Coordinates of C-alpha atoms and ligand atoms in Angstrom, one line a residue:
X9 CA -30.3 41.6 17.8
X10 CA -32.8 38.6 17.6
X11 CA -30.7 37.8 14.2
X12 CA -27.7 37.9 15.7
X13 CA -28.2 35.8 18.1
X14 CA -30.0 32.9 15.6
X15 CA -26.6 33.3 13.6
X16 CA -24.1 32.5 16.5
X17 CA -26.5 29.4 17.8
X18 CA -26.2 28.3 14.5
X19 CA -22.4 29.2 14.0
X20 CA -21.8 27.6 17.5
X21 CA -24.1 23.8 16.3
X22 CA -21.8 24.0 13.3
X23 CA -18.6 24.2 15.1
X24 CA -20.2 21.3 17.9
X25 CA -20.3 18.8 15.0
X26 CA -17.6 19.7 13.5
X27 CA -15.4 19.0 16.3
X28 CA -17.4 15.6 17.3
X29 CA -16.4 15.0 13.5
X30 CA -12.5 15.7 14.1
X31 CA -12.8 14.0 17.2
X32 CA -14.1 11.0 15.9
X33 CA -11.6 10.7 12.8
X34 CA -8.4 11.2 15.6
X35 CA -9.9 8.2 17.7
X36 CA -10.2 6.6 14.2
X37 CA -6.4 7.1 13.5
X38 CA -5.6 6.5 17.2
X39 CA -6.8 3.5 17.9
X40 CA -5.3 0.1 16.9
X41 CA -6.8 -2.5 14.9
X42 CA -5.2 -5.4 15.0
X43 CA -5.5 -8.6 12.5
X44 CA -4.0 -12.4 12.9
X45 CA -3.7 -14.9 10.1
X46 CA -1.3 -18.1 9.9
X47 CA 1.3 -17.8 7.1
X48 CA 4.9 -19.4 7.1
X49 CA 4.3 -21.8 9.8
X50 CA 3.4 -19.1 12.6
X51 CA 0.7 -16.7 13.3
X52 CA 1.2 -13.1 12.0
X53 CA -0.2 -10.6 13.5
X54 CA -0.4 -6.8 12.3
X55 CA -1.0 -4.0 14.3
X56 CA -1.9 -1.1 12.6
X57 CA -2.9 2.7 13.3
X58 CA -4.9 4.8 10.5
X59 CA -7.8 5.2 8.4
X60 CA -8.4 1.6 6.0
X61 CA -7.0 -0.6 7.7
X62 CA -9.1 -3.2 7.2
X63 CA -8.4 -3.1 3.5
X64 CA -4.5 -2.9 3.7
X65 CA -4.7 -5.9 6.2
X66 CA -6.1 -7.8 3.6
X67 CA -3.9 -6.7 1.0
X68 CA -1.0 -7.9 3.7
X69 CA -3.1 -11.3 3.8
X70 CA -2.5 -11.6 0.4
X71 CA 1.1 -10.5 -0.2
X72 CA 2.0 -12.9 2.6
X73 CA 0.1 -16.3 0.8
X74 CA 1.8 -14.9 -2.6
X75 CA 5.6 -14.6 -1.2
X76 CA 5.3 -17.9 0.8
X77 CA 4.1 -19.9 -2.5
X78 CA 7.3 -18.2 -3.9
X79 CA 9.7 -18.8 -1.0
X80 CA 8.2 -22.0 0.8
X81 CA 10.5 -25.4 -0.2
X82 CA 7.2 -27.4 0.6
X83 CA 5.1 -25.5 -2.1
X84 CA 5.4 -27.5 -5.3
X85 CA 6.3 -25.2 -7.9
X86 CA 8.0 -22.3 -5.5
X87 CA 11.3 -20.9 -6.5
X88 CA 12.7 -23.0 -3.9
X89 CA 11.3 -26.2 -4.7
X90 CA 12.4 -25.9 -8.5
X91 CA 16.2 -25.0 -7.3
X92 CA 16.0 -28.0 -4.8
X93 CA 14.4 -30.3 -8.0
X94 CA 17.0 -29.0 -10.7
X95 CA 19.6 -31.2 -11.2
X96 CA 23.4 -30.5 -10.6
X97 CA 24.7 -27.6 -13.1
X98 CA 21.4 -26.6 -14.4
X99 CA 20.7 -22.8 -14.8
X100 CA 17.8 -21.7 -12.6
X101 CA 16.5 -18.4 -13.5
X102 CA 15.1 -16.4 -9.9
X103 CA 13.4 -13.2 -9.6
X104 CA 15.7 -10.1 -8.9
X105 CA 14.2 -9.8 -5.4
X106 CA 14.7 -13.9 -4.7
X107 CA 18.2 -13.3 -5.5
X108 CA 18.8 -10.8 -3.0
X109 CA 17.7 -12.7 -0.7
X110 CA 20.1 -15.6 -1.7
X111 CA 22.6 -12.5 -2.3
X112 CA 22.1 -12.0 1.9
X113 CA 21.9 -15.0 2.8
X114 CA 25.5 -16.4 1.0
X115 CA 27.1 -13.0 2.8
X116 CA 26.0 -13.9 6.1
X117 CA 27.1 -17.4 5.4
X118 CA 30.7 -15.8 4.5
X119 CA 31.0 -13.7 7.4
X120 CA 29.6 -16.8 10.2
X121 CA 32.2 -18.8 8.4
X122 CA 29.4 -21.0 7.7
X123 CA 27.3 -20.8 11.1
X124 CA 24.5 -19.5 9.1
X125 CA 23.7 -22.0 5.4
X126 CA 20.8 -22.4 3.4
X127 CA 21.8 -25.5 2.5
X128 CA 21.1 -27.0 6.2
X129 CA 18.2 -29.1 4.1
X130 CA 19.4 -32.4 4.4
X131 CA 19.9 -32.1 8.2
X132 CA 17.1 -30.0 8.9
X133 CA 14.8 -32.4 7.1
X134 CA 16.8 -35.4 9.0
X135 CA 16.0 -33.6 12.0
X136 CA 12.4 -32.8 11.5
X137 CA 11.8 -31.7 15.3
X138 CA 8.4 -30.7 14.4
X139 CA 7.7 -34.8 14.1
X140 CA 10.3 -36.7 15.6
X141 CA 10.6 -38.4 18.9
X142 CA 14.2 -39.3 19.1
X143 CA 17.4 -38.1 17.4
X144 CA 18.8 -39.6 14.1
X145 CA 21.8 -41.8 14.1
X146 CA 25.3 -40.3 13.6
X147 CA 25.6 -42.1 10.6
X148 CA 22.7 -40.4 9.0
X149 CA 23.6 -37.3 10.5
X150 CA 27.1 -37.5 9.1
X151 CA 25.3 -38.4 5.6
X152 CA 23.6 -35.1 5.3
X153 CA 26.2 -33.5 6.5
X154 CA 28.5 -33.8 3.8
X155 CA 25.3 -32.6 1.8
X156 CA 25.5 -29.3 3.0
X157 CA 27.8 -26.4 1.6
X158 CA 26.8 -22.9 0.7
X159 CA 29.9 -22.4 -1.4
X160 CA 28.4 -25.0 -4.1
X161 CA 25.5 -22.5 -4.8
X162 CA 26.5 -20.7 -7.0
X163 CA 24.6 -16.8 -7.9
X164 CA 25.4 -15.1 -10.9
X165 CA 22.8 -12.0 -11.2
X166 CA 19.4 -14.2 -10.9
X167 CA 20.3 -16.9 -12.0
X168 CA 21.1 -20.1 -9.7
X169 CA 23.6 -23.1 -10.7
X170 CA 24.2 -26.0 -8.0
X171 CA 27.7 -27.7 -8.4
X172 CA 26.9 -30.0 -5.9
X173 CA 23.5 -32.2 -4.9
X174 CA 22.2 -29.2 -2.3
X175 CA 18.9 -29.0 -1.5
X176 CA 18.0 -25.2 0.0
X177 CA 15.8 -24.5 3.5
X178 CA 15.1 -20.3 3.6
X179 CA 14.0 -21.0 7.2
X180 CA 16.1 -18.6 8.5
X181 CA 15.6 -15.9 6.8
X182 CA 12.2 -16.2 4.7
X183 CA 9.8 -14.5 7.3
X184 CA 12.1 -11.3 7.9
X185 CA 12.5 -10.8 4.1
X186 CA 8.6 -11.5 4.4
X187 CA 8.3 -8.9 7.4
X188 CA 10.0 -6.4 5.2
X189 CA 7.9 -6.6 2.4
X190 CA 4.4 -6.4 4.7
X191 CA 6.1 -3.4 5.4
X192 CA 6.7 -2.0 2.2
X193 CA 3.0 -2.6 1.4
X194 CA 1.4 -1.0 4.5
X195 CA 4.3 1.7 4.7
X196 CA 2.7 2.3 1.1
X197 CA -0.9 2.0 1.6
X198 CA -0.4 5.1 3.9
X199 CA 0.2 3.2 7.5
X200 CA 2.6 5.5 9.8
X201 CA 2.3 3.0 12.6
X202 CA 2.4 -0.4 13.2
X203 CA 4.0 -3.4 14.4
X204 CA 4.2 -6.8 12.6
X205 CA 4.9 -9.7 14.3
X206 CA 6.0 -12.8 12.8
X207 CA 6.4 -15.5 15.7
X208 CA 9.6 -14.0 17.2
X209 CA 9.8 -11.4 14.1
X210 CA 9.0 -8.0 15.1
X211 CA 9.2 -5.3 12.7
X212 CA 7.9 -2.1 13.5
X213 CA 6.5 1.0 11.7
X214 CA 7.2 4.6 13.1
X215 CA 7.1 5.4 16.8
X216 CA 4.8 5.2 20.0
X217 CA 4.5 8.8 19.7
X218 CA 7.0 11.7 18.8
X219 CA 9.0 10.7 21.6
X220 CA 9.0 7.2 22.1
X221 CA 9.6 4.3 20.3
X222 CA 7.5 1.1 20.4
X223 CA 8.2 -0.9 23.5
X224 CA 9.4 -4.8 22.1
X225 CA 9.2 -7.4 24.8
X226 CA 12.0 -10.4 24.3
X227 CA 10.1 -13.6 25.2
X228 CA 11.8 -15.4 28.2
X229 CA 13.0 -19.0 26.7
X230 CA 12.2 -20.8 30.3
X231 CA 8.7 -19.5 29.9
X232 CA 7.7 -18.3 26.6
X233 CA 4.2 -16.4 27.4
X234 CA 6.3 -14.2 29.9
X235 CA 9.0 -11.5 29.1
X236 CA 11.9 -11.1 30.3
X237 CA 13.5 -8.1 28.7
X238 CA 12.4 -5.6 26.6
X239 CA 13.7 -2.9 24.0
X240 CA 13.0 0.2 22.5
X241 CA 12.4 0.1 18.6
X242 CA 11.4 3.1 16.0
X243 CA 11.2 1.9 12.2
X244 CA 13.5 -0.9 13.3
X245 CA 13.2 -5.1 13.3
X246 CA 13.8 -6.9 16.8
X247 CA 14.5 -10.7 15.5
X248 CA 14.7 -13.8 17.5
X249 CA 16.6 -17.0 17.5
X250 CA 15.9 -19.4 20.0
X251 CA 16.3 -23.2 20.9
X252 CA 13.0 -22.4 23.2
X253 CA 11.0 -22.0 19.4
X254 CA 11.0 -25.7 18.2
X255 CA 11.7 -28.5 19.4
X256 CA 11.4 -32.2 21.1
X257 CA 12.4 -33.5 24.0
X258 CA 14.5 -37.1 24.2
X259 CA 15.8 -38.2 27.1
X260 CA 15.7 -35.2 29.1
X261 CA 17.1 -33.6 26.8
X262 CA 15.7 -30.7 24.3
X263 CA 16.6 -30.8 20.6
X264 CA 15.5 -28.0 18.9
X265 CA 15.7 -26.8 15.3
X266 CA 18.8 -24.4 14.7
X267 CA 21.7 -26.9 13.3
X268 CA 25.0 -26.6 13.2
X269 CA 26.1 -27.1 9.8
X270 CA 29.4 -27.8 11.4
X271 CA 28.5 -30.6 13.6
X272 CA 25.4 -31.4 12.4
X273 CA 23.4 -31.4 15.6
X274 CA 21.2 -28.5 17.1
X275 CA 23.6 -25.5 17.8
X276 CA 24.5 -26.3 21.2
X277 CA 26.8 -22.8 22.5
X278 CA 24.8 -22.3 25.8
X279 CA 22.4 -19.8 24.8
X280 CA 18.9 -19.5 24.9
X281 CA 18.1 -17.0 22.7
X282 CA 19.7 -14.2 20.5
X283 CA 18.0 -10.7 19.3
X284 CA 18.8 -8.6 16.8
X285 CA 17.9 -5.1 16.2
X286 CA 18.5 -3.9 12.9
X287 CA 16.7 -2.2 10.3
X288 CA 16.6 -5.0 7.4
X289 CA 14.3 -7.9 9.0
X290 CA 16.0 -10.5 6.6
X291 CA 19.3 -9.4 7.7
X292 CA 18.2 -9.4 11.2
X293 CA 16.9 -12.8 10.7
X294 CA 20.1 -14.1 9.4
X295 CA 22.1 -12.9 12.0
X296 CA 20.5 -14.2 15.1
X297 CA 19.9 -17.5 13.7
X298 CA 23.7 -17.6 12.7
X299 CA 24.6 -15.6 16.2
X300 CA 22.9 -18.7 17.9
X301 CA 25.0 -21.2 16.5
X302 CA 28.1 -18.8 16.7
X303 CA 27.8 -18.0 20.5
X304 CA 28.3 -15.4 22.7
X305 CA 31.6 -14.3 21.6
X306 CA 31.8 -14.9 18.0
X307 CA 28.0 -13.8 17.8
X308 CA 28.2 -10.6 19.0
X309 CA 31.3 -9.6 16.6
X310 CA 29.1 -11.0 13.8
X311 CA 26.8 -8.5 14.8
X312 CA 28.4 -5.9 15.1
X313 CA 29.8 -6.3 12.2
X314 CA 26.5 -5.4 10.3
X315 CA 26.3 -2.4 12.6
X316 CA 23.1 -3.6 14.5
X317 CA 22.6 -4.4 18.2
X318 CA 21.6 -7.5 20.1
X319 CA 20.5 -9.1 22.9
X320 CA 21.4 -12.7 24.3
X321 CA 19.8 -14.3 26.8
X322 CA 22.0 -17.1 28.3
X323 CA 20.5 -20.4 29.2
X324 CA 20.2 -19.3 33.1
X325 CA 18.6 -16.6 32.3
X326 CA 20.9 -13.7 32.4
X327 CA 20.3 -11.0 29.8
X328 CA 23.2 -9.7 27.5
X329 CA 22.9 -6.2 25.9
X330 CA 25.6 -4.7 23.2
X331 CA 25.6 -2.2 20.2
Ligands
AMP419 P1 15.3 -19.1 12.9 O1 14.1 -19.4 13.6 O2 15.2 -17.8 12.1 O3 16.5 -19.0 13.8 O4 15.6 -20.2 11.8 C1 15.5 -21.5 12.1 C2 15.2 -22.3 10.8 O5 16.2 -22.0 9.8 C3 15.1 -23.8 11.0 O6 13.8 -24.2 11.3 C4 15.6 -24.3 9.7 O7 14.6 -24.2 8.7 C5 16.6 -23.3 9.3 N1 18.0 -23.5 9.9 C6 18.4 -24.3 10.9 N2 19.7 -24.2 11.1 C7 20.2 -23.3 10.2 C8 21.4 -22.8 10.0 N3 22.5 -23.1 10.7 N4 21.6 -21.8 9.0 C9 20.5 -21.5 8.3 N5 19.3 -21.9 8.4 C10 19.1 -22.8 9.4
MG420 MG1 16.6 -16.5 11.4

């Protein structure tokens, strides 16, 4: 009897630390760790749920430094700089995955009619909001104007010919192609939740739980640190476009950095922001940069047209949902 009962004290210590064990590994996997670092001119932060997250963060740290040495046009020696420095009709050979982004970029530019081009350079360096103080002349701004034009870059396979003196700015769609290769990586380091933000560029990993998705907050463009919508997003991208992002003031006026290659001032079609909710980031980054320069009406067709959903916030405020 005396045996017995040695054998189920011990049975029952066994079982006490195994379950302090379990317990410990689901708060492990439950909890959220959560890492910031500055990449692509805006702080990225990761939130991840699971075991090593410590060492697939820094693996993101990495892949994020390595894509924006490839993708950035102020890195000497990126992709981007060498198609900006080759001259007019030389052959510039890209990597597969740097043409598809081109490959994206040149549809969306199709389908916008031109709202949304790569090729903005010339104005968006003439426009420099992050350092000026006052707008350029219209004769300068008409000068780079007729610089711009996405149908003189020319994409056969991976390789790149210019037929015309263009000079490239992926600012519009570098950090959602970026957001969905962090994905990749942490998706395949074993990460089954998570949310990466990328100033604006949410791109999320899973769900909540089994029956909710993440819950994305839209910033409010009046007031930035508060928001005024929200959204529900599982394995999906919520990007945003806003005047609100960047910008100076002149005047009394705001002039921010989204450019209308058509008129070659900041887009000016009364709204204050525009979301997209897709799956691609990149796409989703295209879109609502070009869906804030198209408008409301012209916008939302654009988007539709890639089957995603959006959200526009006008400029007083009032909150625009379609899909
Ligand atoms: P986003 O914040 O994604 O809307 O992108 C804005 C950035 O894209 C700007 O800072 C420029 O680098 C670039 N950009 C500005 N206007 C355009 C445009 N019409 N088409 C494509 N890229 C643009
Ligand atoms: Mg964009």
């Amino acid at each position: 009897m005396k045996f017995v009962t040695k054998h189920i004290k011990s049975i029952s210590i066994i079982i006490f630390i195994l379950a302090v064990i379990l317990c410990a590994v689901y708060f492990q996997l439950s909890k959220p760790h959560s890492y910031t670092f500055y990449a692509f001119d805006t702080f990225v932060n990761l939130t991840l749920y699971g075991k090593n997250a410590d060492a697939v963060a820094d693996n993101a740290e990495k892949l994020i430094i390595k894509l924006e040495n490839e993708l950035s046009l102020y890195r000497s020696g990126s992709i981007t700089d060498k198609i900006n420095s080759a001259d007019v009709g030389e052959a510039v050979e890209v990597s597969a995955e740097y043409a598809g982004i081109l490959r994206t970029a040149l549809n969306v530019s199709e389908k916008s009619g031109g709202a949304f081009d790569i090729t903005i350079r010339p104005l968006s360096m003439l426009w420099d909001v992050k350092n000026r103080t006052s707008p350029p002349s219209d004769d300068e701004i008409a000068v780079a104007k007729k610089l711009v034009g996405y149908e003189n870059l020319i994409l056969t396979e991976n390789t790149v010919t210019k037929q015309s003196d263009l000079k490239i700015d992926l600012g519009g769609i570098a950090k959602g192609y970026a957001a969905d290769k962090l994905k990749e990586l942490l998706v395949s380091s074993g990460i089954k939740k998570g949310i990466i933000n990328m100033g604006g560029n949410v791109c999320t990993i899973g769900s909540k739980n089994k029956t909710e998705g993440w819950n994305i907050g839209i910033c409010n463009p009046s007031d930035p640190s508060q928001v005024i919508c929200s959204t529900k997003a599982s394995d999906m991208s919520v990007v945003t476009s806003g005047g609100y992002q960047r910008y100076f003031e002149y005047s009394g006026r705001k002039y921010h950095h989204i450019i209308s290659p058509h008129t070659g001032y900041p887009a000016d079609s009364s709204l204050a922001s525009v979301s997209v909710i897709c799956e691609s980031s990149m796409l989703g980054d295209a879109l609502s940069t070009a869906a804030f320069v198209l408008g409301k009406e012209e916008g939302e067709t654009l988007i539709k047209s890639f089957a995603a959903k959006g959200i526009i916030i006008f400029s007083d405020g009032e909150v625009y949902r379609f899909d």
